[in-house]
Coordinates of C-alpha atoms in Angstrom, one line a residue:
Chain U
X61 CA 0.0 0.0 0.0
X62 CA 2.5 2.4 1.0
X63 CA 4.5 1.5 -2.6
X64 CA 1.5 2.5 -4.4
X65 CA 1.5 5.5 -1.9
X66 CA 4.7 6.8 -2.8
X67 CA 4.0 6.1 -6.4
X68 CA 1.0 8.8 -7.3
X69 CA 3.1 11.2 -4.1
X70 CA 6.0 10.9 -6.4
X71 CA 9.4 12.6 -6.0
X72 CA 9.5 16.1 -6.8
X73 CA 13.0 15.6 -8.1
X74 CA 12.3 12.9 -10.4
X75 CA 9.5 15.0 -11.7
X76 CA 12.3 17.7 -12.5
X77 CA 14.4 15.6 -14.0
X78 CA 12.9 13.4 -16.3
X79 CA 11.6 15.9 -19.0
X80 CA 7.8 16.1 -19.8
X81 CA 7.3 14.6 -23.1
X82 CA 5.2 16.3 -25.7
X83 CA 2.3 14.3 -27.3
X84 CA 1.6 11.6 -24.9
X85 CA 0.8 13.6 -22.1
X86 CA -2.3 15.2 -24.7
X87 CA -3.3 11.7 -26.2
X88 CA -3.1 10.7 -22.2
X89 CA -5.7 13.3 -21.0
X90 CA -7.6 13.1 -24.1
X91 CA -8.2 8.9 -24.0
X92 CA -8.9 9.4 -20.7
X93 CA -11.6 12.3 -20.8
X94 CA -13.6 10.0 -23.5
X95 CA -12.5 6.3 -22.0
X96 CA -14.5 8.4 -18.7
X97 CA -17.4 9.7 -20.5
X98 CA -17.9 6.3 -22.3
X99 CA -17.6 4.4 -18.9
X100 CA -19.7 6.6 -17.2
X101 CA -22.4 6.1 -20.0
X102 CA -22.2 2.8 -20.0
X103 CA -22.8 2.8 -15.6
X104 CA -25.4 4.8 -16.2
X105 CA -27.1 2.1 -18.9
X106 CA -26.3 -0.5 -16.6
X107 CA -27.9 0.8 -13.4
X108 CA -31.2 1.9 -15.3
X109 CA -31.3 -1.4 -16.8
X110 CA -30.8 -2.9 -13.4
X111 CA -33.7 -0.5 -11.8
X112 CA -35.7 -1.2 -14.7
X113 CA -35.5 -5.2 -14.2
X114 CA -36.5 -4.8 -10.5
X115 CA -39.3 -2.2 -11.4
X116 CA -41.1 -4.7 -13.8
X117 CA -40.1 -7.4 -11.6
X118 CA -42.0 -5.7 -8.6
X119 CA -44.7 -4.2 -10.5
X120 CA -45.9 -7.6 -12.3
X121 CA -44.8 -10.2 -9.5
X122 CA -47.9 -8.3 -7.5
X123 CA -50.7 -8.2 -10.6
X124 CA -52.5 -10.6 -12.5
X125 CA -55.2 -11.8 -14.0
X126 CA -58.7 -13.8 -14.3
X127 CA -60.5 -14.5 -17.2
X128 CA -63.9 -16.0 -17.1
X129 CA -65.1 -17.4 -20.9
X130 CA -68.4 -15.4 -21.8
X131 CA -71.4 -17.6 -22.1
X132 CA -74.7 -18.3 -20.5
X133 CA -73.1 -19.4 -16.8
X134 CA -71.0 -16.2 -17.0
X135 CA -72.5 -14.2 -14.3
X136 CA -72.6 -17.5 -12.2
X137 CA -69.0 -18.0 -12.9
X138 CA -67.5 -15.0 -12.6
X139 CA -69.4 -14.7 -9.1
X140 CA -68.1 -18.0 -8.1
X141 CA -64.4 -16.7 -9.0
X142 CA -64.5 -13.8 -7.2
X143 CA -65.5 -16.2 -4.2
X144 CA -62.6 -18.4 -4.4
X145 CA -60.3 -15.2 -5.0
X146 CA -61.6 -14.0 -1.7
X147 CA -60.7 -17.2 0.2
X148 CA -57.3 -17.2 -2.1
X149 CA -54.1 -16.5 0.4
X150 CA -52.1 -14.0 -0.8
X151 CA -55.0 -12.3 -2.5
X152 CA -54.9 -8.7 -1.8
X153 CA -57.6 -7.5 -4.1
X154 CA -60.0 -8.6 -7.1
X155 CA -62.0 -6.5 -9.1
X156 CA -63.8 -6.8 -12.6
X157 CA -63.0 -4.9 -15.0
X158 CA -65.8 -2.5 -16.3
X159 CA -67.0 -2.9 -20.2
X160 CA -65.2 0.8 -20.5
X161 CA -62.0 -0.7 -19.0
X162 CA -62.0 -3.8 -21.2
X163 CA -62.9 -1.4 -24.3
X164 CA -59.9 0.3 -23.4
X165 CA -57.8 -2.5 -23.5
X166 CA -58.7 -3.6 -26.8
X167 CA -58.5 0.2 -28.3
X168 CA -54.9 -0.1 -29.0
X169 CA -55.9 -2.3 -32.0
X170 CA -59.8 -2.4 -32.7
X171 CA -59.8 1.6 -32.4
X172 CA -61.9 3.8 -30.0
X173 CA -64.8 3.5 -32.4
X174 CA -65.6 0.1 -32.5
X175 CA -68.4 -0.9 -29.7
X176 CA -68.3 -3.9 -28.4
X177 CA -71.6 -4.5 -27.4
X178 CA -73.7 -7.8 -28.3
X179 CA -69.3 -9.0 -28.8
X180 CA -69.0 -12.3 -26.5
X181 CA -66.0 -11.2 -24.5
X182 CA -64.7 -12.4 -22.0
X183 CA -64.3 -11.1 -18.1
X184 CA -61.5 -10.0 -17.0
X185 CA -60.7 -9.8 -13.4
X186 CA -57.7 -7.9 -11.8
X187 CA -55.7 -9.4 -9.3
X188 CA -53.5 -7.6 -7.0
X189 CA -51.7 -9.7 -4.2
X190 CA -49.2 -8.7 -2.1
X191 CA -45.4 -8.5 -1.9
X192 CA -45.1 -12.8 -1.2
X193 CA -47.2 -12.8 -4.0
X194 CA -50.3 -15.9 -4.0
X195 CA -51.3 -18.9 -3.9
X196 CA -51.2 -19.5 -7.3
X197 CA -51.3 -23.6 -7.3
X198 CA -54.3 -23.9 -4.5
X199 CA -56.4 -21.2 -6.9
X200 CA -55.6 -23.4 -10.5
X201 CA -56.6 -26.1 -8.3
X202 CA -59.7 -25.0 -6.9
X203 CA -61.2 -23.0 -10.1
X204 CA -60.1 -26.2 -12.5
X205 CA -63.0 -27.9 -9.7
X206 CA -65.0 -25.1 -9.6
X207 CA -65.0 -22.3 -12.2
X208 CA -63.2 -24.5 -14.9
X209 CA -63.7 -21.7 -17.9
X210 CA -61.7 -19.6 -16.2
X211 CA -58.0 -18.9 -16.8
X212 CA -55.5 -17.7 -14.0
X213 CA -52.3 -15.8 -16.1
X214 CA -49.6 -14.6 -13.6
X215 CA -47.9 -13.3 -16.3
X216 CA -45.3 -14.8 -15.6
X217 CA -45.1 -15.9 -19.5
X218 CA -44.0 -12.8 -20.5
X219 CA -42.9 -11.4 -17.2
X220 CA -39.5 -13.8 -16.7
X221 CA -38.1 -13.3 -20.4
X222 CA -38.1 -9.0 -19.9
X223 CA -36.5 -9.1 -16.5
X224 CA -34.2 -11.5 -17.7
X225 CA -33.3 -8.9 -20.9
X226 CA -33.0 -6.1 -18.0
X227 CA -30.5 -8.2 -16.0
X228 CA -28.7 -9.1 -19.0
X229 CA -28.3 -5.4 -20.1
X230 CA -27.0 -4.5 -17.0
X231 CA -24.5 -7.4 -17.1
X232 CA -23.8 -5.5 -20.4
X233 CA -23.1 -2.2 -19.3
X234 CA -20.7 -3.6 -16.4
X235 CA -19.1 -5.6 -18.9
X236 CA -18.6 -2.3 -21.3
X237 CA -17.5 -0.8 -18.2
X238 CA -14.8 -3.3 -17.7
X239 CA -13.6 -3.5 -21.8
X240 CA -13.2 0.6 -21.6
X241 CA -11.3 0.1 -18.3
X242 CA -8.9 -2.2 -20.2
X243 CA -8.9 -0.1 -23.8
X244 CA -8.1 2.8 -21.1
X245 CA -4.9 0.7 -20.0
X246 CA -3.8 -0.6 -23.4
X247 CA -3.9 3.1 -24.7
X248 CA -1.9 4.6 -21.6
X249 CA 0.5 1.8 -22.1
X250 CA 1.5 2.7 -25.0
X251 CA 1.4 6.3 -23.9
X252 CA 4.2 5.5 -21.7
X253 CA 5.8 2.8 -23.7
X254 CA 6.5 5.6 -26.3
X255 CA 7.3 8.1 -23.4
X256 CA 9.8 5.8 -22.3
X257 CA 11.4 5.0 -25.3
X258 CA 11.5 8.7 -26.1
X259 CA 13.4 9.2 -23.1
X260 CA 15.6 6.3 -23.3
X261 CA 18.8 8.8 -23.3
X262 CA 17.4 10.3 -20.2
X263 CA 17.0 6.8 -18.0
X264 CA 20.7 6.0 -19.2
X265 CA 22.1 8.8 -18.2
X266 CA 19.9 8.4 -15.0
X267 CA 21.6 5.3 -14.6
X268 CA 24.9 5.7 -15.0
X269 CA 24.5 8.4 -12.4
X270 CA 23.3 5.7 -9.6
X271 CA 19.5 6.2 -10.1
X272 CA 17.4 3.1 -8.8
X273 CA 14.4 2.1 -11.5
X274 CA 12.0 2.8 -8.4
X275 CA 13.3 6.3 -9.1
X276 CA 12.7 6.5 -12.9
X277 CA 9.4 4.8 -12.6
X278 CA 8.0 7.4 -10.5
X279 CA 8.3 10.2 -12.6
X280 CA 6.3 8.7 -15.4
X281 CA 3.5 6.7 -13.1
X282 CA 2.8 9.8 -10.7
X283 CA 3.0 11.7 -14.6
X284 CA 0.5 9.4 -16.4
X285 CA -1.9 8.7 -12.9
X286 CA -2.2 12.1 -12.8
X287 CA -2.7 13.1 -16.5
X288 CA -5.6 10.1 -16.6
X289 CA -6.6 11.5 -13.1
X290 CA -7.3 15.1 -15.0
X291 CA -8.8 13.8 -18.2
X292 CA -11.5 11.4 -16.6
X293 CA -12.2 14.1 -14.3
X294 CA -13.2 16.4 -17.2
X295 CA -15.0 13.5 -19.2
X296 CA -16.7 12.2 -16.2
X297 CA -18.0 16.2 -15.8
X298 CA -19.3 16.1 -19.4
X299 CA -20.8 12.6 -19.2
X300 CA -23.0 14.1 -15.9
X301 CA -23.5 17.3 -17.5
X302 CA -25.1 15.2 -20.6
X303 CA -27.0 13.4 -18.5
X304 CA -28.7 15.9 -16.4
X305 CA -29.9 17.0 -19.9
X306 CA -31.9 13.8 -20.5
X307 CA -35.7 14.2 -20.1
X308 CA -36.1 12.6 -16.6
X309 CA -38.6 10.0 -17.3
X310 CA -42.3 10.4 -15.8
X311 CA -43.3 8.2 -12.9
X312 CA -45.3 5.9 -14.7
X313 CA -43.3 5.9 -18.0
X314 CA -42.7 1.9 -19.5
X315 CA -38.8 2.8 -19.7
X316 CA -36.9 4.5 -16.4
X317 CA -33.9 7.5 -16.7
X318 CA -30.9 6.8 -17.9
X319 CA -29.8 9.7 -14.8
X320 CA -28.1 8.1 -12.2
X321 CA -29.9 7.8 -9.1
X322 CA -28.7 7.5 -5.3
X323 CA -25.4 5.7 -4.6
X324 CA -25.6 5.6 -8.9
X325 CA -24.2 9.6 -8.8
X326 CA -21.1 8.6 -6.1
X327 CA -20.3 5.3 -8.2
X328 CA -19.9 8.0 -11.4
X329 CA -17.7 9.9 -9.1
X330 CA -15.6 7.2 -8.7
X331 CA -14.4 7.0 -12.2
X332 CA -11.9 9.7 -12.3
X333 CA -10.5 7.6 -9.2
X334 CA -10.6 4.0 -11.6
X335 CA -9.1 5.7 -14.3
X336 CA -5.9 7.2 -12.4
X337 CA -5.7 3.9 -10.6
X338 CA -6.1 1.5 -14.1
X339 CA -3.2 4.4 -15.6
X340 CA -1.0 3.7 -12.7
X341 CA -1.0 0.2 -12.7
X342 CA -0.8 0.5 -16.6
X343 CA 2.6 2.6 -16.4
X344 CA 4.0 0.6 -13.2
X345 CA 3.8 -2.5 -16.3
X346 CA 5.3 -0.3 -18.6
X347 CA 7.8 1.0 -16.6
X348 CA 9.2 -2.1 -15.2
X349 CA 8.9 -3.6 -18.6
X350 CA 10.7 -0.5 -20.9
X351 CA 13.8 -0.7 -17.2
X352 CA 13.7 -4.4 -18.0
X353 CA 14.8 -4.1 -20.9
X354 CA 17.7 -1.4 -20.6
X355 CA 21.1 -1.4 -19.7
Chain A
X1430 CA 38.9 -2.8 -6.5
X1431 CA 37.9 -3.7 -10.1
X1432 CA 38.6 -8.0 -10.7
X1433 CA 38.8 -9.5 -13.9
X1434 CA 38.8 -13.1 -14.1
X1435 CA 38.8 -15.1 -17.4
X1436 CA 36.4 -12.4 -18.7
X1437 CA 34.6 -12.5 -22.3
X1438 CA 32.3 -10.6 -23.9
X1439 CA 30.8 -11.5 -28.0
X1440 CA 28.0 -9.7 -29.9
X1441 CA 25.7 -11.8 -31.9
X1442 CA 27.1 -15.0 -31.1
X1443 CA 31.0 -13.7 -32.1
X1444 CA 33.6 -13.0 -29.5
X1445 CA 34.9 -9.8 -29.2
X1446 CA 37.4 -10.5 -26.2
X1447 CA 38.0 -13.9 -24.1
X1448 CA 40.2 -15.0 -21.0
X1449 CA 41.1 -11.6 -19.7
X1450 CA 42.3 -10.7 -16.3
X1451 CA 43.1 -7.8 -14.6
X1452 CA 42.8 -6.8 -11.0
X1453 CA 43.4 -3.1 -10.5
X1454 CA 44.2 -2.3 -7.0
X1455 CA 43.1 0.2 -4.8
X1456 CA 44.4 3.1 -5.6
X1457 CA 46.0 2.3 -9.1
X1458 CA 46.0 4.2 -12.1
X1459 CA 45.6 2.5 -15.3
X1460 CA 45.2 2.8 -19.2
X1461 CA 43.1 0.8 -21.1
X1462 CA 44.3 0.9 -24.3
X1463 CA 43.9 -0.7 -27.9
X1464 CA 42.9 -0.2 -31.3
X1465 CA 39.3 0.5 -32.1
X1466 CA 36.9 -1.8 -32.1
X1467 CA 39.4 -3.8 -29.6
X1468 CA 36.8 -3.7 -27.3
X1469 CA 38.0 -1.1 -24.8
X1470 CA 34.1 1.1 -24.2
X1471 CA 32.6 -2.7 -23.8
X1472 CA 35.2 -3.9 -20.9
X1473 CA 34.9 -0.3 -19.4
X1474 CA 31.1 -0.9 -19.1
X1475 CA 31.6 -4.6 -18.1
X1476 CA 33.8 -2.8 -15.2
X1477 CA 30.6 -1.0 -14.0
X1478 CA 27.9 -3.4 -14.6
X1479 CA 26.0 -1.8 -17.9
X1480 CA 26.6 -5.0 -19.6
X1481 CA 26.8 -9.2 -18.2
X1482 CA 29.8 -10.8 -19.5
X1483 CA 28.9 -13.7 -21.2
X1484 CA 32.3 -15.8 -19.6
X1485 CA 34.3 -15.7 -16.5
X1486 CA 34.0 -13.5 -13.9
X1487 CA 33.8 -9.0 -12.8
X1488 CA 34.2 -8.2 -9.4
X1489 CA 33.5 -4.7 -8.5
X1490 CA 34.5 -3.5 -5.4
X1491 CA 34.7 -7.2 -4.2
X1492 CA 30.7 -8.1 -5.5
X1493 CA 30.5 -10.4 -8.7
X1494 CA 28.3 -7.9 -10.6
X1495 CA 26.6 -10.4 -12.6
X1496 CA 24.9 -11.8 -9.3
X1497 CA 23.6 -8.3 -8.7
X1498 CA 20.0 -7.3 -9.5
X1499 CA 19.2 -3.5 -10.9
X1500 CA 19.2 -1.5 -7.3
X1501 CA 22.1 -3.1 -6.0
X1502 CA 24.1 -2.4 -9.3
X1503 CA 22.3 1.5 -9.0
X1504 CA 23.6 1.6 -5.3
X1505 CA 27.5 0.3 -6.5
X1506 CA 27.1 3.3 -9.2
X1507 CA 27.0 5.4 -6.8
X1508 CA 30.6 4.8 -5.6
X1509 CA 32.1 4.5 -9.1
X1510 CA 32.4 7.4 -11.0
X1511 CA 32.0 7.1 -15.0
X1512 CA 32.7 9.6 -17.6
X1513 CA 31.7 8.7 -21.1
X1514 CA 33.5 9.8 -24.4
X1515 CA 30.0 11.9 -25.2
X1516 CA 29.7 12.6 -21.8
X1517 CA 25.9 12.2 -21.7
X1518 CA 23.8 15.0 -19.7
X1519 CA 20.7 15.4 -19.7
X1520 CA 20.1 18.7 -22.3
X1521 CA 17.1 19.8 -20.6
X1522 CA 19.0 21.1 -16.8
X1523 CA 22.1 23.3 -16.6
X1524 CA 25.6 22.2 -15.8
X1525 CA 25.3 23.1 -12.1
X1526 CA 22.0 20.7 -12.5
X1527 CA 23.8 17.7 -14.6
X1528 CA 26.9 17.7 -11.9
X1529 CA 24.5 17.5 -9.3
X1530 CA 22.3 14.8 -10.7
X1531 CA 24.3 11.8 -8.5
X1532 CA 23.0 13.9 -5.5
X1533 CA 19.4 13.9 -6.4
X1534 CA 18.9 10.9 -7.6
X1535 CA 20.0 9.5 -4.2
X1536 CA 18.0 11.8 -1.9
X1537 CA 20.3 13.9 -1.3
X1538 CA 19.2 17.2 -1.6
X1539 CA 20.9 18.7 1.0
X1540 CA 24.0 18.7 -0.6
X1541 CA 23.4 20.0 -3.7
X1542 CA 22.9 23.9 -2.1
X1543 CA 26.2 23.5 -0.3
X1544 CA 29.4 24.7 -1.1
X1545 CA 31.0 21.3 -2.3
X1546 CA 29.0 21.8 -5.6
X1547 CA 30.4 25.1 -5.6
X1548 CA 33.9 24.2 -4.6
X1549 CA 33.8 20.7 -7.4
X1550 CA 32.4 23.6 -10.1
X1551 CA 35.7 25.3 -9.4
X1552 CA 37.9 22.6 -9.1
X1553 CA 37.1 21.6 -12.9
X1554 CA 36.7 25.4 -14.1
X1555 CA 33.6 25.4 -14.2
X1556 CA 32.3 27.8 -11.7
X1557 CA 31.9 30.8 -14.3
X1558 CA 29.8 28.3 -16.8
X1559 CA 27.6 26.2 -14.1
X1560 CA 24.0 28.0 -14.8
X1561 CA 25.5 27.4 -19.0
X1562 CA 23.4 24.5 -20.8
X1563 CA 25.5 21.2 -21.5
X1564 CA 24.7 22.5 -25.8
X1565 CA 26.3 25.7 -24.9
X1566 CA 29.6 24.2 -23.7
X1567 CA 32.9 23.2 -25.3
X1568 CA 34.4 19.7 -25.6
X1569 CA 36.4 20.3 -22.8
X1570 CA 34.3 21.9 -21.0
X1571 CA 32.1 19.0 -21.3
X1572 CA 34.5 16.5 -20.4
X1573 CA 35.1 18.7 -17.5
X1574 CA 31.3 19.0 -16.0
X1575 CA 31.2 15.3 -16.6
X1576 CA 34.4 14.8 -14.1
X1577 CA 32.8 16.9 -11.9
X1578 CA 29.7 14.9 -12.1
X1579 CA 31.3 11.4 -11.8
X1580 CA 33.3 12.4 -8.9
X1581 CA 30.6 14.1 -7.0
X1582 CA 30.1 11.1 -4.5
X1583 CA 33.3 10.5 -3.8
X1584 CA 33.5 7.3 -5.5
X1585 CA 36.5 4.8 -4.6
X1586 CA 36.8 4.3 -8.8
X1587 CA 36.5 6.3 -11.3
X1588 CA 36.1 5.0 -15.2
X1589 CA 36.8 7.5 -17.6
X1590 CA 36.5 6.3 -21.6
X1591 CA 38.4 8.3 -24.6
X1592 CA 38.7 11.8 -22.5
X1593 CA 40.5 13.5 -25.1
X1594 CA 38.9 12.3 -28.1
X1595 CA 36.8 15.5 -28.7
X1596 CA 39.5 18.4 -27.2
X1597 CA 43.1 19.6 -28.2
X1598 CA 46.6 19.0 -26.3
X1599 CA 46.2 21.9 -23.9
X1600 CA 42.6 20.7 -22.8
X1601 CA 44.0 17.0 -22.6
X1602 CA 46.6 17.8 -20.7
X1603 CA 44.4 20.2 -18.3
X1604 CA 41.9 17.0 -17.7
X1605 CA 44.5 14.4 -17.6
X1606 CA 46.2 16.7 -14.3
X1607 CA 42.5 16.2 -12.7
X1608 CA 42.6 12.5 -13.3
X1609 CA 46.0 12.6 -11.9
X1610 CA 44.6 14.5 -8.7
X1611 CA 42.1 12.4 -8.4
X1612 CA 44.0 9.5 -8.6
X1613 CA 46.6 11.4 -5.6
X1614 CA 43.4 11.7 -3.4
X1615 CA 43.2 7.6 -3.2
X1616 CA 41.1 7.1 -6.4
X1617 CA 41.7 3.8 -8.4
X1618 CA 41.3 5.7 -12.0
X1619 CA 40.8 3.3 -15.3
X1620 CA 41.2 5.3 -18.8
X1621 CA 40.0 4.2 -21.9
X1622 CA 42.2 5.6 -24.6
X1623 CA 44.1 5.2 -27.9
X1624 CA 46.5 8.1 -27.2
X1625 CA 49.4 7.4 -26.6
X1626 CA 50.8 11.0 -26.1
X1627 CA 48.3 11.1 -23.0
X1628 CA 49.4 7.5 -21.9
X1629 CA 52.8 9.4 -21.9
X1630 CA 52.3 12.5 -20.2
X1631 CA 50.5 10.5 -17.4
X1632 CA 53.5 7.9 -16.8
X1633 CA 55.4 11.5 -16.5
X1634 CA 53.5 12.3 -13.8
X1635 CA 52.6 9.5 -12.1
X1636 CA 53.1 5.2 -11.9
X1637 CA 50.8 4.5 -14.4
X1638 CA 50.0 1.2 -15.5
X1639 CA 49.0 0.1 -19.7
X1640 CA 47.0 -2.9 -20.3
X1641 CA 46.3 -3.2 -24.1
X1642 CA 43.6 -5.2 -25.8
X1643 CA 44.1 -6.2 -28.6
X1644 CA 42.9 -9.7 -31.2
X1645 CA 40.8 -10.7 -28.2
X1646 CA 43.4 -10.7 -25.4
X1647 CA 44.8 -8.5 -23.0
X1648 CA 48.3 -8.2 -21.9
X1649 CA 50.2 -5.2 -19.7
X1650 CA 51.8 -3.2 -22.0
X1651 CA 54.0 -1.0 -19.9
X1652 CA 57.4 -1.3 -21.2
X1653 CA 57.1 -0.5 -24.8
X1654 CA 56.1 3.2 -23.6

């Protein structure tokens, strides 16, 4: 701990001596600044994908649904379904649906104009339960005996196959995360490879003169952590700035922010913190690599 | 001080030198010298651990400097002294900033503001020309700040290669009586060179010792001087 310490403190005289070199310390901020804003993006995706997989997950675990086949026993029926729905555990509420309501339902596709009167339709009944969810095997059971034209969906059909699409964009965005995090350290690699071979002159010099490599190598780690350091912090700035812009989704919208949200806006803050860490163990390899291989 | 035991050194597979021994004493003051391409830079660098030799055996200041790792060969640097034939600073600090560069690479900082700097800047003639970039500086001048620079830490060696390749006879002779005063203060001083006139002018001075190297061997070569 105290190695890596020293490494991003640095010596001020190593700093002195081992001359700043021209385009790698740009190309250094500038990867950095978009590696951040990309990373930051991709968090962002990642934890609205991961609030959106527990928002559907919550909001369709407690709903479902009855339907009682039209007919001539459908008043009977639908009565006796409500009954066993009241003696269902779990079973929270159950309400039919009004002819408006079910009208509504089907509007996306007949049209508002369409009346369904004299139509044999079906009754819907809405289900709410609570957070443990119901019994959903006791009430198959008991309306298959009793009510067996009706048909219990959980949605669970449809329900499992979008959270698991959330969850895996989440996985997704952690894993984009992760591939900019190493793109990050391939391109400050070579930042400092070609630093270091551009001073080549300079570290023999340094070592004919009795300078240890821990000496050299802290000049151009404390150099590149803090170069990454400045350039995520900027991209990391513009990837919040771009987000705040993003229409903040309504309550009730289908699709949630892309804004962070909570803890979500201190793990963006982070990144600046990443970066300078991934760029200092990136030149620590390159360092003791590029020494390696010197006389 | 510096051991050579059945050293060799090849490039590429081809020898360049084999079997040579020397053992400079403490103290001692001798020439390496040869035609070009003899080898002379190679076993100078051998002497301070830049380079592995591929047979036998370099002892510096009784350690085998092959069984060394990086810091410890950084650390032995520091008490041998090396001067360069380009003399290698760094173009970017001044000559006061280049002579001190031993100090400040190991921590010493201290050092650097007091008056040995200023009193080693004089020694070598330097003390008008110290705030003077190494590119604004003469051959001799050069060779002179690099002196100063190698002998900063009061090595117990110092390795000097082709010091009067790039100035005229009065320079040469102006540097050569430093090495000489150097080598009167205890130093064990090893010089690189295919001048003879210098080789000369020392054993004037001083009991130097000649080893040549030459078609792969080396052999003292004092008496036909």
């Amino acid at each position: 701990m105290m190695y890596w310490l020293d490494q991003i403190k640095g010596d001020p005289e190593a700093n002195r001596i081992v001359p700043p070199s021209g385009f790698t310390a740009s190309l250094t901020v500038f990867t950095a600044a978009v590696m951040a804003f990309l990373a930051v993006l991709a968090l962002s995706l990642s934890m609205a994908a991961g609030r959106q997989a527990a928002q559907w997950d919550s909001a369709l675990s407690t709903s479902a649904t009855l339907r009682v086949a039209p007919g001539a026993d459908a008043a009977r029926d639908l009565a006796a379904a409500l009954r066993i729905l009241e003696t269902t555990q779990g079973v929270r509420s159950a309400r039919p649906l009004s002819a408006a309501e079910q009208q509504a339902l089907l509007a996306p596709w007949l049209g508002s104009a369409v009346t369904l009167e004299g139509v044999m339709m079906p009754q819907l009944i809405a289900i709410n339960s609570g957070p443990d969810g119901l019994d959903a095997q006791g009430l198959r059971l008991r309306l298959a005996a009793e009510v067996p034209t009706a048909v219990f969906d959980d949605h669970q059909d449809w329900r499992a196959p979008l959270v698991s699409a959330a969850k895996r964009l989440r996985l997704l965005g952690w894993i984009s995360a992760v591939l900019i995090a190493a793109a990050m350290a391939a391109v400050v690699t070579l930042a400092a490879q070609a630093s270091l071979a551009a001073n080549a002159g300079v570290i023999a010099v340094l070592r004919l003169v009795g300078a240890r490599d821990s000496f050299i190598e802290q000049a151009f780690v404390r150099r590149f952590s803090l170069r990454a350091l400045v350039g995520a912090a900027a991209g990391t700035a513009l990837a919040l700035i771009a987000l705040l812009l993003v229409p903040a989704a309504p309550s009730n919208a289908v699709l949630t922010s892309l804004r962070p949200e909570g803890w979500g806006w201190g793990l963006a803050m982070t990144v600046p913190l990443l970066a300078a860490g991934v760029a200092l163990g990136a030149t620590v390899l390159a360092a003791r690599r590029a020494l390696g291989g010197l006389t | 001080m510096i051991e050579l035991e059945n050293v060799g050194y090849g490039y590429d597979g081809a020898a360049l030198f084999s079997g040579v021994t020397a053992h400079l004493a403490k103290g001692s003051f001798h020439f390496l010298t040869g035609p070009s391409g003899a080898g002379k830079t190679t076993l100078m660098r051998l002497c301070y651990g830049a380079l592995a030799p591929t047979a036998g055996q370099v002892r510096l200041l009784g350690k085998d400097v092959a069984t060394l790792d990086r810091d410890a060969i950084a650390l032995l640097r520091r008490k041998v002294g090396v001067v360069h034939q380009d003399c290698q600073f760094l173009d970017h600090l001044s000559i006061r900033e280049n002579v001190a560069l031993p100090l400040s690479v190991s921590g010493r900082h201290a050092e650097i503001a007091g008056s040995d700097l200023e009193e080693l800047l004089a020694w070598v003639g330097l003390s008008a020309r110290a705030e003077a970039m190494p590119a604004q500086l003469s051959g001799g001048e050069r060779q002179r700040a690099a002196l100063a620079r190698a002998v900063i830490m009061s090595p117990e060696v110092v390795l000097v290669d082709e010091p009067t390749g790039n100035v005229d006879w009065e320079m040469s002779q102006r540097i050569l009586r430093l090495l000489v005063e150097l080598n009167k203060m205890g130093k064990t001083v090893l010089i690189a060179t295919h001048d003879m006139s210098l080789i000369r002018a020392a054993k004037s001075q001083i009991q130097a010792r000649v080893l040549r190297i030459a078609n792969g061997d080396i052999q003292a070569a004092g008496a036909d001087l």
